[in-house]
PDB file of C-alpha atoms in Angstrom:
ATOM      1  CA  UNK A 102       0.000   0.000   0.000  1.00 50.00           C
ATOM      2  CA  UNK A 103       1.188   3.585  -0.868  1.00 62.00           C
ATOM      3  CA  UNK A 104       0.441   6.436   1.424  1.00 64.00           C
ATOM      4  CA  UNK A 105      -0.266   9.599  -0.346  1.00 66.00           C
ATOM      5  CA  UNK A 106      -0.055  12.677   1.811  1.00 66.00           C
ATOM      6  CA  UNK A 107       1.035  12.736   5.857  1.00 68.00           C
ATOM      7  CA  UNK A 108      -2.590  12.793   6.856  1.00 68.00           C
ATOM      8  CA  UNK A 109      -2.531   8.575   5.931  1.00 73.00           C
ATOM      9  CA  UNK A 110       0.242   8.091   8.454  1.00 75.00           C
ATOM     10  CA  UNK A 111      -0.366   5.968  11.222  1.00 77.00           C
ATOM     11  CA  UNK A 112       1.279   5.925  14.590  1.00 79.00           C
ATOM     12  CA  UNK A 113       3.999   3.628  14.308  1.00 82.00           C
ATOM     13  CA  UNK A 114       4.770   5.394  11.140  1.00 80.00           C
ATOM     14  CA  UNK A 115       4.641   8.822  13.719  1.00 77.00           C
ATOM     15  CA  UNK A 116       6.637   6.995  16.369  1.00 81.00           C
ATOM     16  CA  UNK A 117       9.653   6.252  13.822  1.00 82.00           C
ATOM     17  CA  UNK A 118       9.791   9.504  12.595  1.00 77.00           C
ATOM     18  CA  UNK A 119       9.932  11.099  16.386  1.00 77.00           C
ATOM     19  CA  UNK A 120      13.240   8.866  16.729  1.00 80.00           C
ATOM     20  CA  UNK A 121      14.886  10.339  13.547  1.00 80.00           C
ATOM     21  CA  UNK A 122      14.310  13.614  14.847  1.00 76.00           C
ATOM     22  CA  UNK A 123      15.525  12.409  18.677  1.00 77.00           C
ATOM     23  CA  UNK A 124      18.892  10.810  16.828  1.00 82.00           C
ATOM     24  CA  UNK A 125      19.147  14.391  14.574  1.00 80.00           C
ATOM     25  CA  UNK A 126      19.019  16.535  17.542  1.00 77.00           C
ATOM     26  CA  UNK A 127      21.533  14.660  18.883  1.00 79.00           C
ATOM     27  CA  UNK A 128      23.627  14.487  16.400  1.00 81.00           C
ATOM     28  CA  UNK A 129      23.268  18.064  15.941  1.00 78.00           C
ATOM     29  CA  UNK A 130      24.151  19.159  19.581  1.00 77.00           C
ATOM     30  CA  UNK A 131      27.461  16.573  18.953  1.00 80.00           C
ATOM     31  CA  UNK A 132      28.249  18.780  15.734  1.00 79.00           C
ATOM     32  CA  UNK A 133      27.414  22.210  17.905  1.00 77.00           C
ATOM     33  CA  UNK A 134      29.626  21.138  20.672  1.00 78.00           C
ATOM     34  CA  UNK A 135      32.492  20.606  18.398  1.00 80.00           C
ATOM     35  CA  UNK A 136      31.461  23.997  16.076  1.00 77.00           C
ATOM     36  CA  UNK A 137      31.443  26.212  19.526  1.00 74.00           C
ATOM     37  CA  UNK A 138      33.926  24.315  21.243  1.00 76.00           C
ATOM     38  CA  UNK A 139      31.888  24.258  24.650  1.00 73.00           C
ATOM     39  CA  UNK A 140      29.786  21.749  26.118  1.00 74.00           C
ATOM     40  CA  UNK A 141      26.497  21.368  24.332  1.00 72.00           C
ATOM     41  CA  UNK A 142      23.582  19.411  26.000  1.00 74.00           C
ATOM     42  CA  UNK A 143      20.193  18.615  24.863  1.00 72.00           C
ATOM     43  CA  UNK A 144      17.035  17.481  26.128  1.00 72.00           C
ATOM     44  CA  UNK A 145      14.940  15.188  24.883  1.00 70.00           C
ATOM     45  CA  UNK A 146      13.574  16.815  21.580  1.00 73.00           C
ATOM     46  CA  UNK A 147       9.529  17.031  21.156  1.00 79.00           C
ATOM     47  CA  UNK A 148       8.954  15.676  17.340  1.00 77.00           C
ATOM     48  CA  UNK A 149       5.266  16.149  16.160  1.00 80.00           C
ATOM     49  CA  UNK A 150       3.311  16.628  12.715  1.00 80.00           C
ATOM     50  CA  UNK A 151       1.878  20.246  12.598  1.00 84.00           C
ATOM     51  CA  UNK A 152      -0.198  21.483  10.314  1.00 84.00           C
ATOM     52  CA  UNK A 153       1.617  24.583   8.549  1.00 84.00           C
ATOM     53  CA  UNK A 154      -0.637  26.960  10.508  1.00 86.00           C
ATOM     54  CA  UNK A 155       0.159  25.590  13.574  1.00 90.00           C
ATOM     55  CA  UNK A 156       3.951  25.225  12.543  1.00 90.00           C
ATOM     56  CA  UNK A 157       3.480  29.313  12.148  1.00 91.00           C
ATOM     57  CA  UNK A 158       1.914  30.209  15.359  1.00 92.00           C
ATOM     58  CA  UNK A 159       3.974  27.763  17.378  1.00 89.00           C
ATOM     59  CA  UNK A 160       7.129  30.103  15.685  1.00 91.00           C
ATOM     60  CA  UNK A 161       5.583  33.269  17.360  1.00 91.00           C
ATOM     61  CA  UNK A 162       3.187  34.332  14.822  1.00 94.00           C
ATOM     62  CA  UNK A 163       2.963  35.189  11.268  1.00 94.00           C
ATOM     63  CA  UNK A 164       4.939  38.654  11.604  1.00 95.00           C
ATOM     64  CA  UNK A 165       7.318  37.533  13.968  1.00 94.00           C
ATOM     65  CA  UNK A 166      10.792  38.491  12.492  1.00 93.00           C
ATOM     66  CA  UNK A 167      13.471  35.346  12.558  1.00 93.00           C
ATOM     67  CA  UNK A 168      15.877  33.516  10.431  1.00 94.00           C
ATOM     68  CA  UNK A 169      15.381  30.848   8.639  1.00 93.00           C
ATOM     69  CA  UNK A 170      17.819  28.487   6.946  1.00 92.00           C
ATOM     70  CA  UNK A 171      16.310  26.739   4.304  1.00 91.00           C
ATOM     71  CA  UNK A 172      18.486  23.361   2.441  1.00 92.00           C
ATOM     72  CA  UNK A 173      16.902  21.236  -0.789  1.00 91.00           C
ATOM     73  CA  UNK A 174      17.389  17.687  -0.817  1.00 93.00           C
ATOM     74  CA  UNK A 175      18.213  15.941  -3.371  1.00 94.00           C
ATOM     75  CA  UNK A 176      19.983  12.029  -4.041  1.00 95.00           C
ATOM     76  CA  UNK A 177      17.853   9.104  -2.783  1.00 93.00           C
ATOM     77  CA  UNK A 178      15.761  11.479  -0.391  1.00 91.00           C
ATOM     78  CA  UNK A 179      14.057  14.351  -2.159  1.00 90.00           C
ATOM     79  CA  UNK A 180      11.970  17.332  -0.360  1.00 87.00           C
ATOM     80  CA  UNK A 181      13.245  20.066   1.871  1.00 88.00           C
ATOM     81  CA  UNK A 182      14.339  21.061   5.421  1.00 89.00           C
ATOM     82  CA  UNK A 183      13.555  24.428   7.320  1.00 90.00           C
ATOM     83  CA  UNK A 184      15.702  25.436  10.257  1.00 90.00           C
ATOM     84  CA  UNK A 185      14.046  28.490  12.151  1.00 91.00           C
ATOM     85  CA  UNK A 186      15.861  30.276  14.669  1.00 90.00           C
ATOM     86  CA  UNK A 187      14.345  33.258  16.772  1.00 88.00           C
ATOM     87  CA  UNK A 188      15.976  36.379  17.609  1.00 89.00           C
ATOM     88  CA  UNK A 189      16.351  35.673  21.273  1.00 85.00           C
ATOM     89  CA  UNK A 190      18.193  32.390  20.427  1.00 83.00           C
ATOM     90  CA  UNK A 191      20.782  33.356  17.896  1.00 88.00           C
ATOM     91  CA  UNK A 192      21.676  36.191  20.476  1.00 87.00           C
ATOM     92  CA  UNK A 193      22.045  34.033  23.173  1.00 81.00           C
ATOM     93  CA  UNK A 194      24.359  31.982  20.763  1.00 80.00           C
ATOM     94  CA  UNK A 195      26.224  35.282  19.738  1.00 85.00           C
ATOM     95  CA  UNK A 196      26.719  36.132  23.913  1.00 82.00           C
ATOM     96  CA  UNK A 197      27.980  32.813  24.508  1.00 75.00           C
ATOM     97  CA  UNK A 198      31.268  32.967  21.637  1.00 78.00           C
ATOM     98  CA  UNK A 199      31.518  36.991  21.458  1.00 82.00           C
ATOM     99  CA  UNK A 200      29.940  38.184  24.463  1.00 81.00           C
ATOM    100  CA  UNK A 201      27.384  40.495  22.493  1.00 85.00           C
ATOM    101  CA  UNK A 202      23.930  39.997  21.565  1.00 86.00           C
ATOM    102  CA  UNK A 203      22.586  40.486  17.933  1.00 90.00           C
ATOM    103  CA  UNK A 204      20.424  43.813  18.255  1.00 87.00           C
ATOM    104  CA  UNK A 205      19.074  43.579  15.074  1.00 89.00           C
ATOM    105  CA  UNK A 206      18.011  40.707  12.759  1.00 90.00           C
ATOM    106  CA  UNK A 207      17.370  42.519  10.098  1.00 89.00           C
ATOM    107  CA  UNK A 208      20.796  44.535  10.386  1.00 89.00           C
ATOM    108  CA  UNK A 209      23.538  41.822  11.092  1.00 91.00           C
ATOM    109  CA  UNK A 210      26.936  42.518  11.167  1.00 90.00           C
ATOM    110  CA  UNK A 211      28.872  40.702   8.696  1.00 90.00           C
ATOM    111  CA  UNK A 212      30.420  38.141  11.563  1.00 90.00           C
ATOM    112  CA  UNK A 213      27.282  37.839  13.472  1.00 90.00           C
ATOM    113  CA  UNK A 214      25.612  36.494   9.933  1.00 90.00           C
ATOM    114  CA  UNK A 215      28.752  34.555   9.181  1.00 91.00           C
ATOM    115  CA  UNK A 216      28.231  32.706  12.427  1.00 89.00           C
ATOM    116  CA  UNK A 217      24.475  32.073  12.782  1.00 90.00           C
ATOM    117  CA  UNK A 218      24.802  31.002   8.811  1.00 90.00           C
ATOM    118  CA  UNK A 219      27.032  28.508   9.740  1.00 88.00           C
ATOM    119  CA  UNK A 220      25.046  27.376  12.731  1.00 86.00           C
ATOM    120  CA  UNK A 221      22.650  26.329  10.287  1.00 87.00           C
ATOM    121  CA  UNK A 222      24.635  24.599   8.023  1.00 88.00           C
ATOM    122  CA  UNK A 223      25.724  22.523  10.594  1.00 85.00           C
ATOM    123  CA  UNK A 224      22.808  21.759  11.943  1.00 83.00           C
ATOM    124  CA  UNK A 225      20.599  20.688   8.919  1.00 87.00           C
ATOM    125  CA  UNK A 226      23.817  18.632   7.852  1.00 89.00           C
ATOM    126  CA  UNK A 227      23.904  16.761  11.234  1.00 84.00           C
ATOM    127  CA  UNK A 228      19.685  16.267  10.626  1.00 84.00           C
ATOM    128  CA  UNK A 229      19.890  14.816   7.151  1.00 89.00           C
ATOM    129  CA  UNK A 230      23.422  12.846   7.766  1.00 88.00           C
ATOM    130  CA  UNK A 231      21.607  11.253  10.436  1.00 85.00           C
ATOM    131  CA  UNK A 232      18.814  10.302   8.620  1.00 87.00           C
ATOM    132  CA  UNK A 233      20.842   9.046   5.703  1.00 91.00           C
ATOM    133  CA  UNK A 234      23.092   7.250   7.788  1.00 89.00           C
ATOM    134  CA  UNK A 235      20.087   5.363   9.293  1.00 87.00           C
ATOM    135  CA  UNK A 236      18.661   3.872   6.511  1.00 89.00           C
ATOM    136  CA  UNK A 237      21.741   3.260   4.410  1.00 92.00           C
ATOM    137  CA  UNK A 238      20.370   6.024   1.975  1.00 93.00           C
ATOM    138  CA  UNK A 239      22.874   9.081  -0.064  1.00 94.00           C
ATOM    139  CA  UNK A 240      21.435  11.997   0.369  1.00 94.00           C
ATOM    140  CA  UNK A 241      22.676  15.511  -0.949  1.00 94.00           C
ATOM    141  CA  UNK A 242      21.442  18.923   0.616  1.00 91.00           C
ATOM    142  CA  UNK A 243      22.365  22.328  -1.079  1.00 92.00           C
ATOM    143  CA  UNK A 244      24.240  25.377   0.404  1.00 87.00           C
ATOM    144  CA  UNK A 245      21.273  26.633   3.022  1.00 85.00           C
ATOM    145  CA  UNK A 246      19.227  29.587   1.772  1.00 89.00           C
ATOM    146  CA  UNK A 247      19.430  31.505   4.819  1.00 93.00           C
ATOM    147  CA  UNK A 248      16.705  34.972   5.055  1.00 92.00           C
ATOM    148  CA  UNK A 249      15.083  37.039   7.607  1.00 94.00           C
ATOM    149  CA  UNK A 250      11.642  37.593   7.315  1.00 94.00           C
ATOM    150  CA  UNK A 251       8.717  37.335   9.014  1.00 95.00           C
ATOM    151  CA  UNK A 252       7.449  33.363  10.030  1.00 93.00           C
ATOM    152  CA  UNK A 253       4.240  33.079   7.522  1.00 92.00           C
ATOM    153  CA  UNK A 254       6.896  34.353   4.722  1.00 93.00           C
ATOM    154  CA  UNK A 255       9.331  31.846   5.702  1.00 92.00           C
ATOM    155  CA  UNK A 256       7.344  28.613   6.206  1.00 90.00           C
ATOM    156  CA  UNK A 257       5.300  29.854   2.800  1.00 88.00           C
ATOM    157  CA  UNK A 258       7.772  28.462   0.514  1.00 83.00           C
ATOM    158  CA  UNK A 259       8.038  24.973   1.535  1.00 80.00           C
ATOM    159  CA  UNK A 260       3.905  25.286   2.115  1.00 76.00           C
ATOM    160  CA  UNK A 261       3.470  26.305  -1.358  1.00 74.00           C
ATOM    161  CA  UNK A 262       5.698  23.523  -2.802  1.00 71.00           C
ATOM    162  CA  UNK A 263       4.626  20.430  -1.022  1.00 64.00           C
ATOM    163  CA  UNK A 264       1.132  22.080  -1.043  1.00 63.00           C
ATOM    164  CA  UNK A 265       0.087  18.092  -2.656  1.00 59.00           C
ATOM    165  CA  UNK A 266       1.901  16.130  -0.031  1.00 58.00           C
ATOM    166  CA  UNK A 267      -0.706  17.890   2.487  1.00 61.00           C
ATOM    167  CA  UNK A 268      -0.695  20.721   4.902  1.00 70.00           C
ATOM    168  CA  UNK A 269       1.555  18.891   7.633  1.00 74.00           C
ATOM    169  CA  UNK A 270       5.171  18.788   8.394  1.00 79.00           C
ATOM    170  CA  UNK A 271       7.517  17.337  10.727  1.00 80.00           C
ATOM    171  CA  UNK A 272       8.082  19.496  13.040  1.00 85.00           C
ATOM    172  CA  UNK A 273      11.049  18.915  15.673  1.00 83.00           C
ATOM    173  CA  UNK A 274      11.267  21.403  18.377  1.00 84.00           C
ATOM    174  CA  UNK A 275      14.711  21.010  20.123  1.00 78.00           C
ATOM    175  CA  UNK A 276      15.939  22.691  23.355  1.00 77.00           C
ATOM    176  CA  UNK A 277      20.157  23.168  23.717  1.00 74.00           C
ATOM    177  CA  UNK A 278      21.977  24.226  26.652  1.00 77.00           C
ATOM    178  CA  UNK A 279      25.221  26.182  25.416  1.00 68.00           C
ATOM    179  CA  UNK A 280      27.848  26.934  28.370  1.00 66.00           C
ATOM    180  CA  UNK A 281      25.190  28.392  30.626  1.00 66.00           C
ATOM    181  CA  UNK A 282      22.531  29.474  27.760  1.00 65.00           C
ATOM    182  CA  UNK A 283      19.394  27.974  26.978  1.00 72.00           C
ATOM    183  CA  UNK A 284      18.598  27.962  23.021  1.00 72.00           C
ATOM    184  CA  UNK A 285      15.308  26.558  21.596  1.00 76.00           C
ATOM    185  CA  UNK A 286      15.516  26.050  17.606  1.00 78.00           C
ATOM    186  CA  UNK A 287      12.771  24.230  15.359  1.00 88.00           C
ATOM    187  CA  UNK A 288      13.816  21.967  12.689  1.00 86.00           C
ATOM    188  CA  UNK A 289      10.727  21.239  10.247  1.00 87.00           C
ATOM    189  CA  UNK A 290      10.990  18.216   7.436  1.00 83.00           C
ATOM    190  CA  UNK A 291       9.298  18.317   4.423  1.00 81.00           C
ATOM    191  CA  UNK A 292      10.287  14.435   2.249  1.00 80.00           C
ATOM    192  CA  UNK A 293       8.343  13.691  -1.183  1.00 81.00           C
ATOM    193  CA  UNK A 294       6.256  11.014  -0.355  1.00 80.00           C
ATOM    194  CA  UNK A 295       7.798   8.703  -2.349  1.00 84.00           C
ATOM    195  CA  UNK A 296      10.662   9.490  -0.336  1.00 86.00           C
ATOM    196  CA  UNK A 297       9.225   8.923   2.487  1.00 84.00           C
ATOM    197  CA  UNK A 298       7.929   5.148   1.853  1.00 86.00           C
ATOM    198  CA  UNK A 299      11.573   4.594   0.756  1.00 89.00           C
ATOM    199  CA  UNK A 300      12.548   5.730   4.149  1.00 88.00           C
ATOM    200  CA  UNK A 301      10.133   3.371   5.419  1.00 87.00           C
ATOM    201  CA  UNK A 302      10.957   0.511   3.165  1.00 88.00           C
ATOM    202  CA  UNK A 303      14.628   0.653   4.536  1.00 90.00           C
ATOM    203  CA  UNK A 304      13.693   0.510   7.818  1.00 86.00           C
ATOM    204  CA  UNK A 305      11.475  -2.299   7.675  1.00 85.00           C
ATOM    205  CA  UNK A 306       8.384  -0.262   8.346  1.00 82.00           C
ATOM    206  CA  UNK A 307       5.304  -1.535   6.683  1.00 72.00           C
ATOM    207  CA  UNK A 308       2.918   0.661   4.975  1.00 66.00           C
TER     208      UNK A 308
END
């Protein structure tokens, strides 16, 4: 049987997604610990599917200003990934390696959008190697797309291009403790479906 849109998933199908995103984040706060060079911890991520309208107000809102970092992926795995970071985390991530705050989003300074750029590159690399790692699978990702806009702008592009694999995403929600900072950032996943049976398929996960 072939599922065709998130809305057919059941919850063992749920339940194996919620541990790619628990062996992500940790891969990613591995990756961040090395990247910063401090101790990195994480809890225990909370993975759901949200509707994109939920995704949005979950993120603060449609006109809530923050960065997002978005990566195509391409190879045996097609679809996109959507890192969102909000302005009171990527400060507290500036304050903990330069000991100043980003004041402005909008208005970066050449280093502080050097650094948070690379944040995401790491991170959605750590996600997807994961992932691919997992399930024996090659998948590529392209140079993040990073932009600051406001939230409903930001989540509008993958909404508008996986409008037919349904209005839900995965949608991991991950909380990291840097030196003596707290940072929450949201990953959200959006596969091809057929991508995502072949996901399935390799780990033994009937349909």
């Amino acid at each position: 049987m072939s599922i065709r849109n998130v809305e057919e998933l059941q919850e063992m199908h749920l339940d194996v997604l919620k541990e790619i995103g628990n062996i992500g984040s940790g891969n990613a706060a591995s990756a961040l610990s090395t990247m910063l060079n401090c101790t990195t911890d994480i809890s225990v991520p909370d993975v759901r599917l949200l509707n994109f309208s939920d995704a949005v107000n979950f993120l603060g809102g449609p006109e809530n200003i923050a960065i997002g970092m978005l990566v195509n992926l391409t190879g045996d795995i097609t679809g996109m990934m959507l890192y969102v970071l909000q302005h009171s985390c990527a400060s507290k991530m500036t304050s903990a390696i330069f000991g100043s705050e980003i004041e402005d989003l909008v208005n970066m300074n050449e280093m502080e959008h050097s650094f948070i750029a690379e944040v995401g590159n790491v991170m959605t690399a750590s996600y997807i190697n994961a992932i691919a790692s997992l399930a024996g699978l090659t998948i590529d990702i392209s140079v993040p797309q990073m932009t600051v806009d406001m939230v409903g702008a930001i989540l509008s592009v993958p909404a508008v291009q996986f409008a037919q694999v349904g209005d839900k995403v995965l949608f991991i929600d991950d909380n990291f403790v840097i030196g003596e900072c707290e940072v929450q950032s949201n990953m959200i996943l959006v596969p091809e479906m057929s991508s995502l049976e072949l996901l399935f398929n390799k780990l033994g996960v009937n349909l």
